[in-house]
Short mmCIF file of C-alpha atoms in Angstrom, two decimals:
data_model
loop_
_atom_site.label_atom_id
_atom_site.label_comp_id
_atom_site.label_asym_id
_atom_site.label_seq_id
_atom_site.Cartn_x
_atom_site.Cartn_y
_atom_site.Cartn_z
CA MET A 19 175.55 113.11 139.12
CA ASN A 20 173.38 112.30 136.07
CA THR A 21 169.80 113.45 135.55
CA ASP A 22 168.25 110.00 136.11
CA THR A 23 169.91 109.74 139.52
CA GLU A 24 168.66 113.19 140.54
CA VAL A 25 165.12 112.23 139.47
CA SER A 26 165.39 108.99 141.43
CA LYS A 27 166.52 110.85 144.55
CA ARG A 28 163.67 113.36 144.39
CA PHE A 29 161.14 110.61 143.82
CA LEU A 30 162.42 108.33 146.61
CA THR A 31 162.08 111.11 149.18
CA SER A 32 158.39 111.47 148.24
CA VAL A 33 157.54 107.75 148.56
CA PRO A 34 156.33 106.90 152.09
CA PHE A 35 158.21 103.59 152.11
CA PHE A 36 161.55 105.39 151.69
CA THR A 37 160.95 108.58 153.68
CA ASN A 38 162.89 107.33 156.73
CA LEU A 39 166.12 106.96 154.77
CA ASN A 40 168.72 109.61 155.48
CA PRO A 41 170.22 111.67 152.59
CA THR A 42 173.29 109.43 152.32
CA GLU A 43 171.14 106.29 152.07
CA VAL A 44 168.85 107.94 149.49
CA ASP A 45 171.88 108.91 147.41
CA GLU A 46 173.32 105.38 147.64
CA LEU A 47 170.05 103.73 146.67
CA ALA A 48 169.30 106.21 143.86
CA ARG A 49 172.60 105.41 142.14
CA ARG A 50 171.53 101.76 141.89
CA LEU A 51 168.13 102.42 140.30
CA ILE A 52 167.62 101.97 136.56
CA PRO A 53 164.63 103.55 134.72
CA ARG A 54 162.38 101.29 132.65
CA ARG A 55 159.29 102.28 130.65
CA PHE A 56 156.31 100.19 129.56
CA GLN A 57 153.55 100.93 127.06
CA THR A 58 149.92 100.05 127.72
CA GLY A 59 149.47 96.30 127.36
CA SER A 60 153.17 95.51 127.82
CA THR A 61 153.99 92.61 130.13
CA VAL A 62 156.52 93.48 132.83
CA PHE A 63 156.98 89.84 133.79
CA HIS A 64 155.06 86.57 133.59
CA LEU A 65 154.13 84.09 136.30
CA GLY A 66 157.11 81.73 136.64
CA ASP A 67 159.73 84.13 135.25
CA PRO A 68 163.02 84.54 137.16
CA GLY A 69 162.73 87.27 139.77
CA GLY A 70 165.68 89.57 139.24
CA LEU A 71 164.25 93.08 139.72
CA LEU A 72 162.27 95.17 142.16
CA TYR A 73 160.01 97.77 140.45
CA ILE A 74 159.02 101.16 141.87
CA ILE A 75 156.30 102.99 139.92
CA LEU A 76 157.12 106.58 138.96
CA SER A 77 153.90 107.04 136.97
CA GLY A 78 151.24 104.88 135.33
CA LYS A 79 149.35 101.78 136.43
CA ILE A 80 150.34 98.10 136.76
CA LYS A 81 147.97 95.15 137.01
CA ILE A 82 149.09 92.16 139.08
CA SER A 83 147.25 88.94 138.20
CA HIS A 84 147.44 85.18 138.43
CA SER A 85 146.22 82.84 135.67
CA THR A 86 145.45 79.14 135.75
CA PRO A 87 146.47 76.71 132.96
CA GLU A 88 142.77 76.72 131.96
CA GLY A 89 142.93 80.45 131.27
CA GLN A 90 141.06 81.70 134.34
CA GLU A 91 142.51 84.92 135.74
CA ALA A 92 142.40 86.46 139.22
CA LEU A 93 143.19 90.17 139.37
CA LEU A 94 145.18 90.53 142.58
CA ALA A 95 145.97 94.25 142.62
CA ILE A 96 146.24 97.43 140.60
CA MET A 97 149.24 99.55 141.55
CA GLY A 98 150.06 103.19 140.85
CA GLN A 99 152.56 105.94 141.55
CA GLY A 100 154.71 105.29 144.62
CA ASP A 101 153.83 101.59 144.82
CA PHE A 102 156.42 98.88 144.36
CA PHE A 103 156.17 95.24 143.33
CA GLY A 104 158.32 92.22 142.61
CA GLU A 105 159.92 92.12 146.05
CA LEU A 106 158.88 88.55 146.93
CA ALA A 107 160.99 86.95 144.21
CA LEU A 108 163.94 89.12 145.24
CA LEU A 109 163.83 87.96 148.85
CA ASP A 110 163.64 84.21 148.26
CA ASP A 111 165.16 84.02 144.74
CA SER A 112 162.12 82.08 143.50
CA PRO A 113 160.22 82.50 140.21
CA ARG A 114 157.58 85.18 139.92
CA SER A 115 154.35 84.28 141.72
CA ALA A 116 152.14 86.43 139.47
CA THR A 117 152.06 88.32 136.17
CA ALA A 118 152.54 92.09 135.98
CA GLU A 119 151.14 94.08 133.05
CA ALA A 120 151.05 97.82 132.31
CA ILE A 121 147.46 99.04 131.90
CA ALA A 122 148.62 102.61 131.16
CA PRO A 123 151.91 104.10 129.93
CA THR A 124 154.15 103.43 132.92
CA GLU A 125 157.57 104.59 134.09
CA THR A 126 159.39 102.62 136.76
CA LEU A 127 162.65 102.56 138.62
CA THR A 128 164.18 99.10 138.96
CA LEU A 129 166.59 97.69 141.50
CA HIS A 130 168.54 94.50 140.78
CA ARG A 131 168.35 91.69 143.32
CA ASP A 132 172.08 91.80 144.13
CA ASP A 133 171.91 95.55 144.82
CA PHE A 134 168.68 95.11 146.80
CA MET A 135 170.16 92.42 149.06
CA ARG A 136 173.40 94.34 149.48
CA PHE A 137 171.51 97.45 150.51
CA ILE A 138 169.44 95.46 153.05
CA ASP A 139 172.62 93.91 154.48
CA ASP A 140 174.24 97.34 154.80
CA HIS A 141 171.15 99.03 156.28
CA PRO A 142 169.35 96.88 158.90
CA ALA A 143 166.78 99.61 159.55
CA PHE A 144 165.69 99.40 155.91
CA SER A 145 165.20 95.64 156.23
CA ARG A 146 162.68 96.34 159.00
CA HIS A 147 160.78 98.58 156.58
CA VAL A 148 160.72 95.72 154.08
CA LEU A 149 159.34 93.33 156.70
CA THR A 150 156.67 95.85 157.72
CA SER A 151 155.63 96.27 154.09
CA LEU A 152 155.45 92.53 153.53
CA ALA A 153 153.36 92.13 156.67
CA ARG A 154 150.96 94.78 155.34
CA ARG A 155 150.68 92.90 152.04
CA VAL A 156 149.98 89.62 153.85
CA ARG A 157 147.27 91.29 155.96
CA HIS A 158 145.68 92.67 152.80
CA MET A 159 145.70 89.23 151.17
CA ASN A 160 144.20 87.69 154.32
CA ALA A 161 141.43 90.31 154.20
CA GLN A 162 140.74 89.44 150.55
CA ILE A 163 140.50 85.73 151.39
CA SER A 164 138.26 86.50 154.35
CA ASP A 165 135.96 88.57 152.13
CA ILE A 166 135.55 85.67 149.69
CA PHE A 167 134.44 83.37 152.52
CA PHE A 168 132.36 85.74 154.64
CA LEU A 169 130.95 88.44 152.33
CA ASP A 170 128.32 87.98 149.66
CA LEU A 171 129.00 89.38 146.19
CA PRO A 172 127.49 92.84 146.77
CA GLY A 173 129.61 93.17 149.90
CA ARG A 174 132.77 92.08 148.09
CA LEU A 175 132.07 94.47 145.23
CA ALA A 176 131.43 97.34 147.63
CA ARG A 177 134.71 96.62 149.43
CA THR A 178 136.62 96.42 146.14
CA LEU A 179 135.24 99.73 144.89
CA ILE A 180 136.04 101.45 148.19
CA ASN A 181 139.59 100.07 148.19
CA LEU A 182 140.12 101.19 144.59
CA SER A 183 138.80 104.67 145.39
CA GLU A 184 141.23 104.94 148.32
CA GLN A 185 144.17 103.92 146.14
CA HIS A 186 143.28 105.65 142.88
CA GLY A 187 140.50 108.09 143.71
CA ARG A 188 140.10 111.75 142.73
CA GLN A 189 137.48 113.96 144.31
CA THR A 190 134.94 115.36 141.84
CA PRO A 191 131.67 117.26 142.30
CA GLU A 192 129.81 113.95 141.90
CA GLY A 193 131.94 111.98 144.33
CA LEU A 194 135.22 110.07 144.50
CA GLN A 195 136.09 108.92 140.98
CA ILE A 196 138.37 105.90 140.50
CA GLU A 197 141.03 107.18 138.11
CA ILE A 198 141.63 103.94 136.25
CA ALA A 199 139.58 102.40 133.48
CA LEU A 200 137.82 99.27 134.73
CA THR A 201 135.66 96.72 132.99
CA GLN A 202 133.07 94.49 134.60
CA THR A 203 135.42 91.59 133.82
CA ASP A 204 138.16 93.33 135.86
CA LEU A 205 135.79 93.67 138.81
CA ALA A 206 134.70 90.04 138.43
CA GLU A 207 138.33 88.90 138.57
CA MET A 208 138.95 91.03 141.67
CA THR A 209 135.92 89.72 143.55
CA GLY A 210 135.86 86.06 142.53
CA ALA A 211 132.61 86.46 140.63
CA THR A 212 131.23 86.28 137.11
CA ARG A 213 130.74 89.28 134.82
CA VAL A 214 126.97 88.63 134.77
CA SER A 215 126.72 88.74 138.57
CA ILE A 216 128.83 91.92 138.68
CA ASN A 217 126.49 93.51 136.14
CA LYS A 218 123.51 92.68 138.34
CA ALA A 219 125.15 94.04 141.52
CA LEU A 220 126.29 97.23 139.77
CA GLY A 221 122.77 97.75 138.50
CA ARG A 222 121.55 97.73 142.09
CA PHE A 223 124.31 100.15 143.19
CA ARG A 224 123.41 102.56 140.39
CA ARG A 225 119.67 102.43 141.08
CA GLN A 226 120.29 103.15 144.76
CA GLY A 227 122.50 106.13 143.83
CA TRP A 228 125.58 104.70 145.56
CA VAL A 229 127.78 104.51 142.46
CA LYS A 230 127.87 106.26 139.08
CA VAL A 231 129.29 104.53 136.03
CA LYS A 232 130.34 106.38 132.90
CA GLY A 233 132.06 104.19 130.34
CA ARG A 234 134.88 102.47 132.22
CA LYS A 235 135.05 105.03 135.05
CA PHE A 236 133.37 104.45 138.42
CA THR A 237 132.50 107.16 140.94
CA ILE A 238 131.68 106.48 144.59
CA VAL A 239 128.71 108.74 145.35
CA ASP A 240 127.55 107.33 148.70
CA ARG A 241 130.40 105.61 150.54
CA ASP A 242 128.44 105.36 153.78
CA SER A 243 125.79 103.19 152.12
CA LEU A 244 128.46 100.92 150.64
CA GLU A 245 130.09 100.54 154.06
CA ASN A 246 126.71 99.76 155.63
CA LEU A 247 126.19 97.09 152.98
CA ILE A 248 129.55 95.52 153.90
CA GLU A 249 128.64 95.56 157.59
CA LEU A 250 125.27 93.94 156.96
CA ALA A 251 126.97 91.29 154.81
CA GLY A 252 129.20 90.30 157.70
CA GLY A 253 132.32 92.40 157.07
#
Protein backbone atom coordinates (compact mmCIF):
# COMPACT_ATOMS: atom_id res chain seq x y z
CA MET A 1 0.00 0.00 0.00
CA ASN A 2 1.41 3.44 -0.90
CA THR A 3 2.25 6.20 1.58
CA ASP A 4 -0.70 8.43 0.58
CA THR A 5 -3.15 5.62 1.30
CA GLU A 6 -1.61 4.97 4.72
CA VAL A 7 -1.85 8.69 5.55
CA SER A 8 -5.47 8.73 4.40
CA LYS A 9 -6.31 5.73 6.60
CA ARG A 10 -4.72 7.25 9.70
CA PHE A 11 -6.47 10.55 9.11
CA LEU A 12 -9.91 9.05 8.44
CA THR A 13 -9.86 7.17 11.74
CA SER A 14 -9.29 10.49 13.57
CA VAL A 15 -12.17 12.36 11.88
CA PRO A 16 -15.41 12.06 13.91
CA PHE A 17 -17.53 11.69 10.78
CA PHE A 18 -15.66 8.50 9.79
CA THR A 19 -14.94 6.96 13.19
CA ASN A 20 -17.80 4.44 12.93
CA LEU A 21 -16.34 2.82 9.82
CA ASN A 22 -14.77 -0.58 10.39
CA PRO A 23 -11.14 -1.22 9.29
CA THR A 24 -12.21 -2.82 6.01
CA GLU A 25 -14.40 0.16 5.12
CA VAL A 26 -11.64 2.62 6.08
CA ASP A 27 -9.19 0.74 3.86
CA GLU A 28 -11.65 0.72 0.95
CA LEU A 29 -12.42 4.41 1.26
CA ALA A 30 -8.76 5.42 1.74
CA ARG A 31 -7.77 3.78 -1.55
CA ARG A 32 -10.22 6.06 -3.37
CA LEU A 33 -8.95 9.33 -1.87
CA ILE A 34 -6.64 11.60 -3.87
CA PRO A 35 -4.52 14.32 -2.15
CA ARG A 36 -4.81 17.90 -3.40
CA ARG A 37 -2.99 20.97 -2.09
CA PHE A 38 -3.94 24.65 -2.30
CA GLN A 39 -1.91 27.78 -1.60
CA THR A 40 -3.33 30.76 0.26
CA GLY A 41 -5.72 32.63 -2.03
CA SER A 42 -6.24 29.67 -4.38
CA THR A 43 -9.82 28.98 -5.44
CA VAL A 44 -10.90 25.38 -4.89
CA PHE A 45 -14.07 25.86 -6.93
CA HIS A 46 -16.38 28.68 -8.00
CA LEU A 47 -20.12 29.09 -7.58
CA GLY A 48 -21.71 27.34 -10.57
CA ASP A 49 -18.80 24.98 -11.29
CA PRO A 50 -19.58 21.28 -11.88
CA GLY A 51 -19.58 19.36 -8.62
CA GLY A 52 -17.33 16.37 -9.13
CA LEU A 53 -15.38 16.08 -5.85
CA LEU A 54 -15.86 15.85 -2.11
CA TYR A 55 -13.06 17.55 -0.11
CA ILE A 56 -11.81 16.52 3.34
CA ILE A 57 -9.41 18.97 4.99
CA LEU A 58 -6.16 17.47 6.27
CA SER A 59 -4.73 20.84 7.32
CA GLY A 60 -5.30 24.52 6.60
CA LYS A 61 -8.42 26.67 6.31
CA ILE A 62 -11.10 27.02 3.61
CA LYS A 63 -13.55 29.89 3.24
CA ILE A 64 -17.00 29.10 1.83
CA SER A 65 -18.77 32.14 0.38
CA HIS A 66 -21.52 33.22 -1.97
CA SER A 67 -21.29 36.30 -4.22
CA THR A 68 -23.98 38.20 -6.06
CA PRO A 69 -23.57 39.50 -9.65
CA GLU A 70 -23.20 42.97 -8.09
CA GLY A 71 -20.11 41.83 -6.20
CA GLN A 72 -21.62 41.53 -2.72
CA GLU A 73 -20.25 38.56 -0.77
CA ALA A 74 -21.68 36.53 2.11
CA LEU A 75 -19.14 34.50 4.07
CA LEU A 76 -21.00 31.29 4.89
CA ALA A 77 -18.38 29.31 6.79
CA ILE A 78 -14.71 28.87 7.56
CA MET A 79 -13.63 25.24 7.70
CA GLY A 80 -10.54 23.59 9.15
CA GLN A 81 -8.89 20.25 9.83
CA GLY A 82 -11.33 17.34 9.83
CA ASP A 83 -14.12 19.28 8.12
CA PHE A 84 -15.42 18.33 4.70
CA PHE A 85 -17.23 20.29 2.01
CA GLY A 86 -18.60 19.93 -1.49
CA GLU A 87 -20.98 17.09 -0.63
CA LEU A 88 -24.18 18.82 -1.81
CA ALA A 89 -23.14 18.89 -5.46
CA LEU A 90 -22.09 15.24 -5.22
CA LEU A 91 -25.49 14.10 -3.97
CA ASP A 92 -27.68 15.86 -6.53
CA ASP A 93 -25.15 16.27 -9.38
CA SER A 94 -25.89 20.01 -9.54
CA PRO A 95 -23.44 22.91 -9.95
CA ARG A 96 -21.62 24.24 -6.92
CA SER A 97 -23.84 26.39 -4.70
CA ALA A 98 -20.95 28.46 -3.30
CA THR A 99 -17.30 29.35 -3.82
CA ALA A 100 -14.50 27.70 -1.82
CA GLU A 101 -11.16 29.47 -1.34
CA ALA A 102 -8.05 28.54 0.66
CA ILE A 103 -7.25 31.24 3.25
CA ALA A 104 -4.14 29.36 4.44
CA PRO A 105 -1.92 26.69 2.85
CA THR A 106 -4.30 23.75 2.75
CA GLU A 107 -4.01 20.00 2.17
CA THR A 108 -7.11 18.01 1.32
CA LEU A 109 -8.18 14.52 0.42
CA THR A 110 -10.67 14.35 -2.43
CA LEU A 111 -13.23 11.72 -3.34
CA HIS A 112 -14.74 11.58 -6.83
CA ARG A 113 -18.53 11.59 -7.13
CA ASP A 114 -18.67 8.14 -8.75
CA ASP A 115 -16.58 6.63 -5.93
CA PHE A 116 -18.61 8.53 -3.32
CA MET A 117 -21.95 7.25 -4.64
CA ARG A 118 -20.61 3.73 -5.04
CA PHE A 119 -19.38 3.71 -1.47
CA ILE A 120 -22.76 4.95 -0.20
CA ASP A 121 -24.56 2.26 -2.21
CA ASP A 122 -22.26 -0.43 -0.81
CA HIS A 123 -22.43 0.83 2.80
CA PRO A 124 -25.97 1.87 3.86
CA ALA A 125 -24.79 2.72 7.38
CA PHE A 126 -22.44 5.33 5.93
CA SER A 127 -25.31 6.93 4.02
CA ARG A 128 -27.05 7.49 7.36
CA HIS A 129 -23.96 9.34 8.56
CA VAL A 130 -24.16 11.53 5.46
CA LEU A 131 -27.81 12.33 6.13
CA THR A 132 -27.05 13.16 9.78
CA SER A 133 -24.26 15.50 8.70
CA LEU A 134 -26.47 17.22 6.15
CA ALA A 135 -29.20 17.66 8.76
CA ARG A 136 -26.63 19.28 11.07
CA ARG A 137 -25.60 21.67 8.29
CA VAL A 138 -29.23 22.59 7.59
CA ARG A 139 -29.85 23.26 11.30
CA HIS A 140 -26.78 25.50 11.39
CA MET A 141 -27.99 27.44 8.35
CA ASN A 142 -31.45 27.78 9.91
CA ALA A 143 -29.82 29.18 13.06
CA GLN A 144 -27.88 31.71 10.97
CA ILE A 145 -31.07 32.84 9.21
CA SER A 146 -32.87 33.06 12.55
CA ASP A 147 -30.06 35.21 13.97
CA ILE A 148 -30.37 37.68 11.08
CA PHE A 149 -34.09 38.13 11.77
CA PHE A 150 -34.16 38.03 15.57
CA LEU A 151 -30.78 39.27 16.83
CA ASP A 152 -29.44 42.79 16.61
CA LEU A 153 -25.93 43.30 15.26
CA PRO A 154 -24.08 43.05 18.60
CA GLY A 155 -25.89 39.78 19.27
CA ARG A 156 -25.05 38.40 15.83
CA LEU A 157 -21.41 39.42 16.21
CA ALA A 158 -21.21 37.84 19.65
CA ARG A 159 -22.68 34.60 18.29
CA THR A 160 -20.29 34.59 15.34
CA LEU A 161 -17.23 35.11 17.53
CA ILE A 162 -18.32 32.35 19.92
CA ASN A 163 -18.93 29.95 17.04
CA LEU A 164 -15.54 30.74 15.52
CA SER A 165 -13.83 30.22 18.88
CA GLU A 166 -15.50 26.82 19.23
CA GLN A 167 -14.37 25.76 15.76
CA HIS A 168 -10.93 27.35 15.62
CA GLY A 169 -10.10 28.38 19.17
CA ARG A 170 -6.90 27.85 21.17
CA GLN A 171 -6.75 28.50 24.89
CA THR A 172 -4.25 31.19 25.90
CA PRO A 173 -3.59 32.99 29.19
CA GLU A 174 -5.76 35.87 27.95
CA GLY A 175 -8.66 33.72 26.80
CA LEU A 176 -9.79 31.64 23.83
CA GLN A 177 -7.99 32.92 20.74
CA ILE A 178 -9.52 32.35 17.30
CA GLU A 179 -6.67 30.80 15.31
CA ILE A 180 -7.53 32.31 11.95
CA ALA A 181 -6.81 35.78 10.67
CA LEU A 182 -10.04 37.77 10.36
CA THR A 183 -10.76 41.23 9.06
CA GLN A 184 -13.71 43.40 9.98
CA THR A 185 -14.93 42.87 6.42
CA ASP A 186 -14.93 39.08 7.05
CA LEU A 187 -17.03 39.57 10.17
CA ALA A 188 -19.37 41.92 8.30
CA GLU A 189 -19.92 39.29 5.61
CA MET A 190 -20.60 36.62 8.25
CA THR A 191 -23.14 38.71 10.15
CA GLY A 192 -24.95 40.52 7.33
CA ALA A 193 -23.62 43.90 8.42
CA THR A 194 -21.36 46.69 7.21
CA ARG A 195 -17.70 47.06 8.15
CA VAL A 196 -18.47 50.40 9.85
CA SER A 197 -21.13 48.84 12.09
CA ILE A 198 -18.80 45.94 12.95
CA ASN A 199 -16.11 48.44 13.92
CA LYS A 200 -18.54 50.17 16.26
CA ALA A 201 -19.72 46.91 17.88
CA LEU A 202 -16.16 45.64 18.30
CA GLY A 203 -15.22 48.91 19.95
CA ARG A 204 -17.91 48.29 22.54
CA PHE A 205 -16.76 44.68 23.08
CA ARG A 206 -13.18 45.83 23.61
CA ARG A 207 -14.11 48.62 26.03
CA GLN A 208 -16.19 46.19 28.08
CA GLY A 209 -13.25 43.75 28.21
CA TRP A 210 -15.19 40.95 26.49
CA VAL A 211 -12.89 40.62 23.47
CA LYS A 212 -9.26 41.46 22.72
CA VAL A 213 -8.13 42.29 19.19
CA LYS A 214 -4.51 42.19 18.10
CA GLY A 215 -4.04 42.72 14.38
CA ARG A 216 -6.31 40.17 12.70
CA LYS A 217 -6.54 37.84 15.73
CA PHE A 218 -9.51 37.90 18.11
CA THR A 219 -9.52 36.51 21.64
CA ILE A 220 -12.68 35.77 23.63
CA VAL A 221 -11.94 37.05 27.14
CA ASP A 222 -15.43 36.98 28.70
CA ARG A 223 -17.66 34.44 26.98
CA ASP A 224 -20.34 34.66 29.66
CA SER A 225 -20.91 38.35 28.92
CA LEU A 226 -21.17 37.64 25.18
CA GLU A 227 -23.72 34.89 25.85
CA ASN A 228 -25.70 37.23 28.11
CA LEU A 229 -25.70 39.79 25.31
CA ILE A 230 -27.13 37.19 22.91
CA GLU A 231 -29.83 36.25 25.42
CA LEU A 232 -30.82 39.87 25.98
CA ALA A 233 -30.96 40.39 22.20
CA GLY A 234 -33.50 37.60 21.85
CA GLY A 235 -31.29 34.59 21.07
